[in-house]
Coordinates of C-alpha atoms in Angstrom, one line a residue:
Chain V
M1 CA 49.4 26.2 -14.0
K2 CA 48.9 27.9 -10.6
R3 CA 45.4 28.7 -9.7
T4 CA 44.5 31.2 -7.0
I5 CA 41.1 31.0 -5.4
F6 CA 39.7 34.2 -4.2
R7 CA 37.4 34.0 -1.1
N8 CA 36.2 37.5 -1.5
Q9 CA 33.8 37.7 -4.5
L10 CA 34.4 41.5 -5.0
L11 CA 38.4 41.4 -5.2
P12 CA 38.8 39.8 -8.4
W13 CA 36.5 42.4 -10.2
L14 CA 38.3 45.2 -8.4
L15 CA 41.6 43.9 -9.6
L16 CA 40.2 43.5 -13.2
A17 CA 38.6 47.0 -13.2
P18 CA 41.4 49.2 -14.4
Q19 CA 42.0 46.9 -17.4
L20 CA 38.2 46.6 -18.1
A21 CA 37.8 50.3 -17.8
I22 CA 40.6 50.9 -20.3
T23 CA 39.3 48.4 -22.7
F24 CA 35.7 49.8 -22.4
V25 CA 36.7 53.5 -22.8
F26 CA 39.3 53.2 -25.5
F27 CA 38.0 50.1 -27.4
L28 CA 34.5 48.9 -26.9
W29 CA 32.8 52.2 -26.6
P30 CA 34.5 53.9 -29.7
A31 CA 34.0 50.5 -31.7
A32 CA 30.2 50.6 -30.8
Q33 CA 30.1 54.3 -31.8
A34 CA 31.8 53.5 -35.1
V35 CA 29.3 50.7 -35.8
R36 CA 26.3 52.9 -35.0
Q37 CA 27.6 55.8 -37.1
S38 CA 28.2 53.4 -39.9
F39 CA 24.4 53.2 -40.3
L40 CA 23.9 57.1 -40.1
R41 CA 24.3 59.9 -42.4
Q42 CA 25.1 63.5 -41.1
D43 CA 24.6 66.8 -43.0
A44 CA 27.5 69.0 -43.7
F45 CA 27.1 71.1 -40.6
G46 CA 26.3 68.2 -38.2
I47 CA 22.8 69.6 -37.4
S48 CA 20.7 66.7 -38.6
T49 CA 21.4 63.0 -38.7
Q50 CA 19.4 60.3 -40.3
F51 CA 19.5 56.5 -40.4
V52 CA 20.5 55.1 -43.8
G53 CA 20.8 51.4 -43.2
L54 CA 23.7 49.8 -45.2
S55 CA 23.8 52.5 -47.8
N56 CA 27.3 53.7 -46.5
F57 CA 28.6 50.2 -47.1
K58 CA 27.0 50.0 -50.6
A59 CA 28.6 53.3 -51.5
L60 CA 31.9 52.0 -50.6
W61 CA 31.7 49.0 -53.1
N62 CA 30.6 51.4 -55.7
S63 CA 33.4 53.8 -55.1
P64 CA 36.5 53.4 -57.5
E65 CA 38.6 55.3 -54.9
Y66 CA 37.7 52.8 -52.2
L67 CA 38.4 49.9 -54.3
N68 CA 41.7 51.5 -55.3
S69 CA 42.7 52.0 -51.7
L70 CA 41.8 48.3 -51.2
Q71 CA 44.2 47.3 -53.9
V72 CA 46.9 49.7 -52.7
T73 CA 46.6 48.2 -49.1
A74 CA 46.9 44.6 -50.5
V75 CA 50.1 45.5 -52.5
F76 CA 51.4 47.6 -49.7
A77 CA 50.9 44.8 -47.0
V78 CA 52.4 42.1 -49.2
M79 CA 55.5 44.3 -50.0
V80 CA 56.1 45.4 -46.4
T81 CA 55.6 41.8 -45.1
V82 CA 57.8 40.2 -47.6
L83 CA 60.5 42.9 -47.4
S84 CA 60.7 43.0 -43.7
M85 CA 60.4 39.3 -43.1
G86 CA 62.9 38.4 -45.8
F87 CA 65.5 40.9 -44.7
S88 CA 65.1 40.0 -40.9
L89 CA 65.4 36.3 -41.6
L90 CA 68.6 37.1 -43.5
L91 CA 69.9 39.0 -40.5
A92 CA 68.8 36.4 -38.1
V93 CA 70.6 33.6 -40.0
A94 CA 73.7 35.7 -40.0
V95 CA 73.6 36.4 -36.2
D96 CA 72.8 32.7 -35.7
R97 CA 76.1 31.8 -37.5
T98 CA 78.1 34.3 -35.3
I99 CA 78.9 33.0 -32.0
R100 CA 80.9 35.9 -30.7
S101 CA 79.4 39.3 -30.2
S102 CA 76.0 38.1 -31.3
S103 CA 74.4 39.7 -28.4
L104 CA 75.9 42.9 -29.4
Y105 CA 74.4 42.7 -32.9
T106 CA 71.1 41.7 -31.5
T107 CA 71.0 44.7 -29.2
L108 CA 71.9 47.1 -32.0
L109 CA 69.4 45.5 -34.5
V110 CA 66.6 46.0 -32.0
W111 CA 67.0 49.8 -31.9
P112 CA 64.8 50.7 -34.8
Y113 CA 61.8 49.1 -33.0
A114 CA 62.1 51.8 -30.3
V115 CA 61.6 54.6 -32.9
A116 CA 58.2 55.9 -33.3
P117 CA 56.5 55.2 -36.6
A118 CA 56.1 59.0 -37.3
V119 CA 59.9 59.5 -36.6
A120 CA 60.7 56.5 -38.8
G121 CA 58.6 58.1 -41.6
I122 CA 60.2 61.4 -41.2
L123 CA 63.7 59.8 -41.2
W124 CA 63.1 58.1 -44.5
W125 CA 61.4 61.1 -45.8
F126 CA 64.6 63.0 -45.2
I127 CA 66.8 60.3 -46.7
F128 CA 64.7 60.2 -49.8
N129 CA 63.7 63.9 -50.0
P130 CA 64.1 64.9 -53.8
T131 CA 65.8 68.2 -52.9
I132 CA 67.9 67.5 -49.9
G133 CA 68.0 63.7 -49.5
I134 CA 71.0 61.5 -50.0
M135 CA 69.3 58.7 -51.8
P136 CA 68.0 60.8 -54.7
Y137 CA 71.6 62.1 -55.0
V138 CA 72.9 58.5 -55.2
L139 CA 70.1 57.4 -57.6
D140 CA 70.7 60.4 -59.8
V141 CA 74.2 59.1 -60.2
V142 CA 73.2 55.7 -61.6
G143 CA 70.6 57.6 -63.7
Y144 CA 67.4 57.4 -61.8
D145 CA 65.3 60.5 -61.2
W146 CA 63.8 59.9 -57.8
N147 CA 60.7 61.9 -57.0
H148 CA 58.0 60.5 -54.6
I149 CA 56.1 63.7 -54.7
S150 CA 55.2 63.2 -58.4
S151 CA 55.9 59.5 -58.9
K152 CA 53.3 56.9 -57.7
T153 CA 55.8 54.1 -57.8
D154 CA 58.4 56.2 -55.9
A155 CA 56.0 57.1 -53.3
L156 CA 54.8 53.6 -52.7
V157 CA 58.5 52.4 -52.5
L158 CA 59.2 55.0 -50.0
V159 CA 56.4 54.1 -47.6
V160 CA 57.1 50.4 -48.0
I161 CA 60.9 50.9 -47.2
A162 CA 60.0 53.1 -44.1
S163 CA 57.3 50.7 -42.8
A164 CA 59.3 47.6 -43.4
W165 CA 62.5 49.0 -41.8
K166 CA 60.7 49.6 -38.6
Q167 CA 59.2 46.0 -38.4
I168 CA 62.7 44.4 -39.0
S169 CA 63.8 44.5 -35.5
Y170 CA 60.6 42.7 -34.3
N171 CA 60.8 40.0 -36.9
F172 CA 64.5 39.7 -36.3
L173 CA 64.0 38.9 -32.5
F174 CA 61.5 36.2 -33.2
F175 CA 63.5 34.7 -36.0
V176 CA 66.7 34.6 -33.8
A177 CA 64.7 32.9 -31.0
G178 CA 63.2 30.5 -33.6
L179 CA 66.6 29.6 -35.0
Q180 CA 68.1 29.1 -31.6
S181 CA 65.3 26.6 -30.7
I182 CA 66.5 24.4 -33.5
P183 CA 68.9 21.9 -32.1
A184 CA 72.4 22.1 -33.7
S185 CA 72.5 18.4 -34.0
L186 CA 69.7 18.5 -36.6
R187 CA 71.8 20.6 -39.0
E188 CA 74.9 18.4 -38.2
A189 CA 72.9 15.3 -39.0
A190 CA 71.9 16.9 -42.3
A191 CA 75.5 17.9 -43.0
I192 CA 76.6 14.4 -42.5
D193 CA 73.5 13.2 -44.7
G194 CA 75.3 15.2 -47.5
A195 CA 73.2 18.5 -47.5
G196 CA 75.2 21.6 -48.2
P197 CA 74.5 24.8 -46.2
V198 CA 71.9 26.0 -48.7
K199 CA 70.0 22.8 -48.9
R200 CA 70.2 22.4 -45.0
F201 CA 68.6 25.9 -44.8
F202 CA 65.8 25.0 -47.1
D203 CA 65.3 21.3 -46.0
I204 CA 65.8 21.7 -42.3
T205 CA 65.9 25.2 -41.0
L206 CA 63.1 26.7 -42.9
P207 CA 60.4 24.1 -42.2
L208 CA 61.2 23.9 -38.6
L209 CA 60.9 27.7 -38.4
S210 CA 57.5 27.6 -39.9
P211 CA 55.6 28.2 -36.7
T212 CA 57.6 31.4 -36.2
T213 CA 57.1 32.4 -39.8
F214 CA 53.5 31.9 -39.8
F215 CA 53.0 33.9 -36.5
L216 CA 55.1 36.7 -38.0
L217 CA 53.1 36.7 -41.2
V218 CA 50.0 37.5 -39.5
V219 CA 51.6 40.1 -37.2
N220 CA 53.2 41.8 -40.1
I221 CA 50.1 41.9 -42.2
V222 CA 48.2 43.4 -39.3
Y223 CA 51.1 45.8 -38.7
A224 CA 51.2 46.9 -42.4
M225 CA 47.5 47.4 -42.6
F226 CA 46.9 49.2 -39.3
D227 CA 50.0 50.5 -37.6
T228 CA 51.6 52.3 -40.7
F229 CA 49.3 55.2 -40.4
A230 CA 51.8 57.5 -39.0
V231 CA 54.5 56.6 -41.6
I232 CA 52.0 57.5 -44.3
D233 CA 50.9 60.7 -42.5
A234 CA 54.4 61.8 -42.0
T235 CA 55.5 61.3 -45.5
T236 CA 53.0 61.1 -48.5
E237 CA 49.7 61.7 -46.8
G238 CA 48.2 59.1 -49.1
G239 CA 49.4 60.8 -52.3
P240 CA 50.3 61.3 -55.1
A241 CA 46.9 60.6 -56.8
Q242 CA 45.8 58.1 -54.0
A243 CA 48.9 55.9 -54.7
T244 CA 49.7 55.4 -51.0
N245 CA 46.2 55.9 -49.7
I246 CA 45.9 52.7 -47.6
L247 CA 42.6 51.8 -45.9
V248 CA 43.6 53.0 -42.5
Y249 CA 44.6 56.3 -43.8
K250 CA 41.6 56.8 -45.8
V251 CA 39.5 56.2 -42.7
Y252 CA 41.2 59.1 -41.2
F253 CA 41.3 61.3 -44.3
D254 CA 37.5 60.8 -45.2
G255 CA 36.4 61.2 -41.6
F256 CA 38.5 63.9 -40.2
V257 CA 39.6 65.9 -43.3
G258 CA 36.6 65.2 -45.6
Q259 CA 34.1 65.3 -42.6
N260 CA 32.2 62.3 -44.1
M261 CA 31.6 60.5 -40.8
G262 CA 29.2 57.9 -42.0
S263 CA 31.6 56.6 -44.8
S264 CA 34.6 56.8 -42.5
A265 CA 32.7 54.8 -39.9
A266 CA 31.6 52.2 -42.4
Q267 CA 35.3 51.9 -43.5
S268 CA 36.5 51.4 -40.0
V269 CA 33.9 48.7 -39.6
V270 CA 35.1 46.9 -42.5
L271 CA 38.7 47.2 -41.1
M272 CA 37.6 45.9 -37.8
G273 CA 36.1 42.9 -39.6
I274 CA 39.5 42.3 -41.2
V275 CA 41.3 42.5 -37.9
I276 CA 38.9 40.1 -36.3
A277 CA 39.4 37.6 -39.2
L278 CA 43.1 37.9 -38.9
T279 CA 43.0 37.3 -35.1
V280 CA 40.8 34.2 -35.5
I281 CA 43.3 32.8 -38.1
Q282 CA 46.2 33.6 -35.7
F283 CA 44.6 32.0 -32.7
R284 CA 43.3 28.9 -34.7
Y285 CA 46.6 28.1 -36.3
V286 CA 49.3 29.6 -34.1
E287 CA 47.9 28.0 -31.0
K288 CA 48.0 24.6 -32.6
K289 CA 51.4 25.4 -34.1
V290 CA 51.8 25.0 -37.8
A291 CA 52.2 21.2 -38.3
Y292 CA 55.5 19.6 -39.0
Chain C
M1 CA 84.3 -1.0 -44.4
A2 CA 87.5 0.8 -43.4
S3 CA 90.2 1.2 -40.8
I4 CA 90.3 4.6 -38.9
T5 CA 93.7 5.9 -37.8
L6 CA 94.1 8.8 -35.4
D7 CA 97.7 10.1 -35.2
T8 CA 98.5 12.5 -32.3
V9 CA 95.1 14.3 -32.7
G10 CA 94.7 17.3 -30.5
K11 CA 92.0 20.0 -30.2
I12 CA 92.3 23.6 -29.1
Y13 CA 89.2 25.7 -29.1
A14 CA 89.2 29.2 -30.5
G15 CA 89.3 30.6 -27.0
G16 CA 92.6 28.7 -26.4
T17 CA 91.1 25.9 -24.3
R18 CA 92.7 22.6 -24.9
A19 CA 90.2 19.7 -25.0
V20 CA 92.2 16.9 -26.5
T21 CA 95.9 16.2 -26.4
G22 CA 98.0 13.7 -28.5
V23 CA 95.5 10.9 -29.1
S24 CA 96.6 8.1 -31.2
I25 CA 94.4 5.0 -32.0
D26 CA 94.6 2.4 -34.6
I27 CA 91.1 1.1 -35.4
A28 CA 91.0 -2.1 -37.4
D29 CA 88.4 -2.7 -40.0
G30 CA 85.1 -3.9 -38.4
E31 CA 86.3 -3.2 -34.9
F32 CA 84.0 -1.8 -32.2
I33 CA 85.9 0.9 -30.3
V34 CA 84.4 2.5 -27.2
L35 CA 85.7 5.9 -26.0
V36 CA 84.9 6.1 -22.3
G37 CA 85.5 8.6 -19.6
P38 CA 83.9 11.2 -17.4
S39 CA 82.1 14.3 -18.8
G40 CA 84.5 16.7 -20.1
C41 CA 87.3 14.2 -20.9
G42 CA 87.2 15.1 -24.7
K43 CA 85.6 11.9 -25.9
S44 CA 82.7 13.6 -27.7
T45 CA 85.1 16.3 -29.2
L46 CA 87.3 13.5 -30.5
L47 CA 84.3 11.8 -32.1
R48 CA 83.1 15.1 -33.6
M49 CA 86.6 15.5 -35.0
V50 CA 86.4 12.2 -36.6
A51 CA 82.9 13.0 -38.0
G52 CA 84.1 16.4 -39.2
L53 CA 81.8 18.6 -37.2
E54 CA 84.8 20.0 -35.4
P55 CA 88.0 21.1 -37.1
I56 CA 91.1 19.1 -36.2
S57 CA 93.6 21.3 -34.6
E58 CA 96.6 18.9 -34.5
G59 CA 97.5 15.5 -35.9
T60 CA 95.7 13.6 -38.6
V61 CA 92.6 11.5 -39.0
R62 CA 92.6 8.7 -41.6
I63 CA 89.5 6.9 -42.8
G64 CA 90.7 4.0 -44.9
D65 CA 93.7 5.3 -46.6
R66 CA 92.5 8.9 -46.9
V67 CA 93.5 11.7 -44.7
V68 CA 90.1 13.3 -43.8
N69 CA 91.2 16.4 -42.0
D70 CA 89.9 18.8 -44.6
I71 CA 87.1 16.7 -46.1
E72 CA 83.5 17.7 -45.4
P73 CA 81.5 15.4 -43.1
A74 CA 79.3 14.4 -45.9
D75 CA 82.3 13.1 -48.0
R76 CA 83.9 11.1 -45.1
D77 CA 81.7 8.1 -45.7
I78 CA 80.6 7.9 -42.1
A79 CA 77.2 7.9 -40.3
M80 CA 76.5 9.4 -36.9
V81 CA 73.9 8.5 -34.2
F82 CA 73.3 11.5 -32.0
Q83 CA 72.5 11.6 -28.3
N84 CA 69.2 13.3 -28.9
Y85 CA 68.7 11.2 -32.1
A86 CA 68.6 14.4 -34.2
L87 CA 65.6 12.9 -36.2
Y88 CA 64.1 15.5 -38.6
P89 CA 60.8 16.3 -36.9
H90 CA 59.1 17.4 -40.1
M91 CA 59.8 14.4 -42.0
S92 CA 58.3 10.8 -41.8
V93 CA 60.4 7.9 -40.6
R94 CA 60.7 6.9 -44.3
Q95 CA 61.9 10.4 -45.4
N96 CA 64.3 10.4 -42.4
L97 CA 65.9 7.2 -43.7
A98 CA 66.0 8.2 -47.3
Y99 CA 67.2 11.7 -46.8
G100 CA 71.0 11.0 -47.0
L101 CA 70.5 8.7 -49.9
K102 CA 68.5 11.2 -51.7
N103 CA 71.1 13.9 -51.2
R104 CA 73.6 11.6 -52.8
G105 CA 71.5 11.0 -55.9
T106 CA 70.9 7.4 -55.2
P107 CA 68.2 6.1 -57.6
R108 CA 64.8 5.7 -56.2
P109 CA 64.4 1.8 -56.4
E110 CA 67.8 1.6 -54.7
I111 CA 66.6 4.0 -51.9
D112 CA 63.3 1.9 -51.5
R113 CA 65.2 -1.3 -51.3
R114 CA 67.7 -0.1 -48.5
V115 CA 65.0 1.6 -46.5
A116 CA 62.9 -1.5 -46.6
E117 CA 65.9 -3.6 -45.7
A118 CA 66.9 -1.3 -42.6
A119 CA 63.3 -1.3 -41.5
E120 CA 63.4 -5.1 -41.6
I121 CA 66.6 -5.4 -39.6
L122 CA 65.4 -2.8 -37.0
Q123 CA 61.7 -3.8 -37.0
I124 CA 60.5 -0.3 -37.7
G125 CA 58.4 -1.3 -40.8
P126 CA 55.1 -0.5 -39.2
Y127 CA 56.1 3.1 -38.3
L128 CA 57.6 4.2 -41.7
D129 CA 55.0 6.7 -42.4
R130 CA 54.8 8.2 -38.9
K131 CA 56.5 11.4 -37.8
P132 CA 59.3 11.0 -35.2
R133 CA 57.2 12.7 -32.5
A134 CA 54.6 9.8 -32.8
L135 CA 57.3 7.3 -31.7
S136 CA 58.5 6.1 -28.3
G137 CA 62.1 6.7 -27.3
G138 CA 63.2 3.3 -28.2
Q139 CA 61.6 3.5 -31.7
R140 CA 63.3 6.8 -32.2
Q141 CA 66.6 5.3 -31.3
R142 CA 66.0 2.6 -33.8
V143 CA 65.2 5.1 -36.6
A144 CA 68.3 7.0 -35.7
M145 CA 70.3 3.7 -36.2
G146 CA 68.3 3.0 -39.3
R147 CA 69.3 6.4 -40.8
A148 CA 72.9 5.3 -40.2
I149 CA 72.8 1.8 -41.7
V150 CA 70.8 2.7 -44.8
R151 CA 73.8 4.6 -45.9
E152 CA 76.2 1.6 -45.7
P153 CA 79.0 3.7 -44.5
A154 CA 82.6 2.9 -43.9
A155 CA 82.1 3.6 -40.2
F156 CA 79.3 4.2 -37.6
L157 CA 79.9 7.0 -34.9
F158 CA 77.8 6.8 -31.9
D159 CA 77.6 9.8 -29.4
E160 CA 76.0 8.5 -26.3
P161 CA 73.1 7.1 -28.2
L162 CA 71.5 5.4 -25.2
S163 CA 71.7 8.1 -22.5
N164 CA 68.2 9.4 -23.1
L165 CA 66.6 5.9 -22.7
D166 CA 65.3 4.4 -19.4
A167 CA 67.6 1.7 -17.7
K168 CA 65.8 -1.3 -18.9
L169 CA 65.6 -0.2 -22.5
R170 CA 69.2 0.7 -22.5
V171 CA 70.2 -2.9 -21.7
T172 CA 68.1 -4.1 -24.6
M173 CA 69.2 -1.6 -27.1
R174 CA 72.9 -2.2 -26.0
L175 CA 72.6 -5.7 -27.0
E176 CA 70.9 -4.8 -30.3
I177 CA 73.7 -2.3 -31.3
K178 CA 76.2 -5.0 -30.5
E179 CA 74.4 -7.7 -32.6
L180 CA 73.9 -5.1 -35.4
Q181 CA 77.5 -4.2 -35.6
R182 CA 78.6 -8.0 -35.5
R183 CA 76.2 -8.6 -38.4
L184 CA 77.1 -5.7 -40.5
R185 CA 80.9 -5.8 -39.7
T186 CA 81.1 -2.1 -39.8
T187 CA 83.9 -0.3 -38.0
A188 CA 82.2 1.6 -35.0
I189 CA 83.3 4.3 -32.6
Y190 CA 81.1 4.7 -29.6
V191 CA 81.2 7.3 -27.0
T192 CA 79.8 6.8 -23.6
H193 CA 80.4 7.8 -20.0
D194 CA 78.8 4.6 -18.7
Q195 CA 81.5 2.1 -17.9
L196 CA 79.2 -0.9 -18.0
E197 CA 78.1 0.2 -21.5
A198 CA 81.6 0.5 -22.5
M199 CA 82.6 -3.0 -21.0
T200 CA 79.7 -4.8 -22.7
L201 CA 80.0 -3.3 -26.2
A202 CA 83.7 -2.8 -26.8
D203 CA 86.1 -4.9 -28.7
R204 CA 88.6 -2.4 -27.3
L205 CA 88.2 0.4 -24.9
V206 CA 89.8 3.7 -24.9
V207 CA 89.7 5.2 -21.4
L208 CA 90.1 9.0 -21.7
N209 CA 90.8 11.5 -18.9
G210 CA 91.5 15.2 -19.3
G211 CA 91.8 14.9 -23.0
R212 CA 94.5 12.3 -22.9
I213 CA 94.5 8.5 -23.4
E214 CA 94.8 6.7 -20.0
Q215 CA 94.7 3.2 -21.5
I216 CA 93.7 1.2 -24.6
G217 CA 92.7 -2.4 -24.4
T218 CA 90.1 -5.1 -24.5
P219 CA 87.5 -4.8 -21.6
L220 CA 89.1 -7.6 -19.7
E221 CA 92.7 -6.2 -20.1
V222 CA 91.5 -3.0 -18.8
Y223 CA 89.6 -4.5 -16.0
R224 CA 92.3 -6.9 -15.0
K225 CA 95.3 -4.6 -15.5
P226 CA 94.3 -1.0 -15.1
A227 CA 97.0 1.2 -16.2
S228 CA 96.4 3.9 -13.6
T229 CA 94.5 4.7 -10.5
F230 CA 92.1 6.6 -12.7
V231 CA 91.3 3.6 -14.8
A232 CA 91.1 1.4 -11.8
G233 CA 88.6 3.7 -10.2
F234 CA 86.6 4.2 -13.4
I235 CA 86.1 0.8 -14.8
G236 CA 84.4 -1.8 -12.7
S237 CA 81.3 -1.4 -10.4
P238 CA 81.5 -1.2 -7.5
A239 CA 84.6 0.9 -8.0
M240 CA 88.1 -0.6 -7.0
N241 CA 89.3 0.2 -3.4
L242 CA 92.3 2.5 -3.7
I243 CA 94.1 2.7 -0.4
P244 CA 97.4 4.6 0.4
S245 CA 99.8 2.0 1.4
R246 CA 100.5 3.7 4.7
A247 CA 96.9 2.8 5.8
V248 CA 97.6 -1.0 5.5
P249 CA 101.2 -1.2 6.5
G250 CA 103.0 -4.5 6.3
L251 CA 101.3 -6.1 3.3
P252 CA 103.7 -8.3 1.6
G253 CA 105.2 -7.0 -1.6
T254 CA 103.8 -3.6 -1.3
A255 CA 106.7 -1.6 0.1
H256 CA 107.4 0.3 -3.1
A257 CA 103.8 1.1 -4.0
G258 CA 102.2 4.3 -3.1
I259 CA 98.7 3.2 -3.6
I260 CA 97.2 -0.3 -3.3
G261 CA 94.1 -1.4 -5.3
I262 CA 91.9 -4.1 -4.5
R263 CA 88.5 -4.8 -6.2
P264 CA 85.7 -5.3 -3.7
E265 CA 84.8 -8.6 -5.2
D266 CA 88.5 -9.9 -4.7
L267 CA 88.2 -9.4 -0.9
T268 CA 87.0 -12.2 1.3
V269 CA 86.2 -12.6 4.9
A270 CA 89.0 -14.6 6.7
P271 CA 89.5 -14.7 10.5
D272 CA 93.2 -14.4 10.1
G273 CA 93.2 -12.0 7.2
P274 CA 95.8 -9.1 7.3
I275 CA 93.2 -6.3 6.8
G276 CA 90.9 -5.3 9.5
M277 CA 87.9 -3.2 8.6
D278 CA 85.3 -1.4 10.9
V279 CA 81.9 -1.7 9.1
V280 CA 80.0 1.6 8.6
A281 CA 77.1 0.7 6.3
V282 CA 75.8 -2.2 4.4
E283 CA 74.0 -2.0 0.9
E284 CA 71.8 -5.0 0.0
L285 CA 71.7 -5.8 -3.8
G286 CA 69.8 -9.1 -3.4
A287 CA 72.3 -11.8 -4.5
Q288 CA 75.1 -9.8 -2.9
R289 CA 75.7 -7.1 -0.4
L290 CA 78.2 -4.3 -0.4
V291 CA 79.8 -3.8 2.9
H292 CA 81.3 -0.2 3.5
G293 CA 83.8 0.4 6.2
R294 CA 87.1 1.8 7.1
T295 CA 90.6 0.5 7.5
G296 CA 93.4 2.7 9.0
G297 CA 91.0 5.6 8.3
E298 CA 90.5 5.0 4.6
P299 CA 87.3 3.9 3.1
L300 CA 86.9 0.3 1.8
T301 CA 84.2 -1.6 0.2
V302 CA 83.7 -5.4 0.2
T303 CA 81.3 -7.4 -1.8
M304 CA 79.8 -10.4 0.1
P305 CA 77.3 -13.0 -0.5
S306 CA 74.1 -11.9 1.1
D307 CA 73.9 -15.0 3.4
A308 CA 77.4 -14.3 4.9
A309 CA 77.6 -13.3 8.6
L310 CA 78.2 -9.7 9.5
S311 CA 79.8 -8.2 12.5
D312 CA 81.1 -4.6 13.4
R313 CA 84.6 -5.7 12.7
L314 CA 85.7 -7.9 9.8
Q315 CA 89.1 -9.4 9.1
L316 CA 89.6 -9.5 5.2
A317 CA 92.0 -11.4 2.9
W318 CA 92.3 -11.1 -0.8
R319 CA 92.5 -13.6 -3.8
P320 CA 95.9 -14.3 -4.8
G321 CA 97.2 -12.0 -7.6
A322 CA 94.4 -9.5 -6.9
L323 CA 96.5 -6.7 -5.6
H324 CA 97.0 -3.8 -8.0
L325 CA 100.0 -1.5 -7.2
F326 CA 100.3 2.1 -8.2
G327 CA 103.0 4.7 -7.9
A328 CA 102.4 7.3 -5.2
E329 CA 103.1 10.4 -7.5
D330 CA 101.9 9.6 -11.0
G331 CA 99.3 6.9 -10.0
R332 CA 100.6 4.6 -12.9
R333 CA 100.5 0.9 -12.4
I334 CA 103.6 -0.8 -11.0
D335 CA 104.2 -4.4 -12.2

């Protein structure tokens, strides 16, 4: 690695300053504010504020709504991750087998990543709209009455599909790169060793792809838990009956709609803890590469 | 154990590029055949067609008495050693060796016996439980060969297996491969671009150029009687001198030849020799020296003992029967 030595002591700090300033203003300061606020309670009019210690956190553990949201988040994250990773692996394997025009497929498949989450949400909301959407019409033909406004399952399926769809491009790119880094001769050797295409995939390709898979696993969980706010907000707004109220949406809803700043702050601190834990796992294992 | 027969085999890629044209070779049971030629001559493509990794566009390939054109690689009863070894990085050496047997449903005790046997032959016993990345280049090479021999196939296919090793190890492994093949008496096809490797390993050489066979023969036949200027320049080191006959006019018996070939080691210094050479450069090899010069404007190389006297101009003669004559247009040998 190339190392640059600065003679001027001030210059490196000046060069770092913009990034540090952004990190401070948009991350460290709000995070500190959230931590501070999680120990406080404000009255309904924001006139008096008092220190309440850990009682905001205790209240969370005793709140059935919060525990429900925790469960919804877990189910949601697992479904989004499995769906988007599974589907993108399928696409990546298909593209890897195609020699001609694979770059065209790759380009086209990357497009959804450029779509803003809110737009993706609206897109799927239209497709699945019980009144005007195409999917409910199709489902009606096969005898299923789709209504994500009243059905909890339908609502969850809708946000899972919308969220997973947006992440497929990202996963796909990494899987394609991962597949292309596996030497063709390994699969040829396995073919000579008597392994058919399916067995080759599970015995050779999948294990060798495990560093990529693990990296994407963490990225997707983080995505599902934190970056899907706009999808939820644009489609179900957490409903019906809390069925799609994931943690990150509940933070927003309790804080900015319900005006319960103390509880909202405590929830965001819990979320911050989860992000930190996932990041630690990421660095610990991904840096070392998953052993094979 | 099987013979392999290639009958007018050709390869045309999807884009229309022709890689191999009309290759016919009869390989006897237990024979060691080396396909040799410069890069892009089609030798690897030919091997991959025999292995089944590349569809055969024209002609037929037989292994034993079966036509294998439409048979899957797994069912051709061959084993292949790849240039980059292609060891499965996530499996231990033992698992690497056993994988092919396991896929074929070989019983466990039989697998263990064969793996132990291969490990014994190749002296890789101590590394059986290591992963490939914990092995040196030479050890990986041995494991790759082990994976081929546990299968006890009808034929071994080698695709430049030594080109990733350093020069010294390459010489050792070359000898080991030769001994191993002698011992197992398994038919082998070996691809290399290294003429020395080809000479030392082969029972018979197949020299390829531009997707066609230039010559088939034992190493000595090919060395002594190269069929074309291409073979003459490719086999033998230092390469044979190929001089247009007009550069050395008046040599006896060369009137009808376009190109005259003389190996550097067949030239000797003789005061009354018919070829005069102006010395340009000298390379010392220790026991010998290579003297490069020009005659009639054409480059010429002579091998000399390192204690022979040097001067700026040398008169050279050749050993009797050492002249090779080739046609001017097609470069084919004239006898």
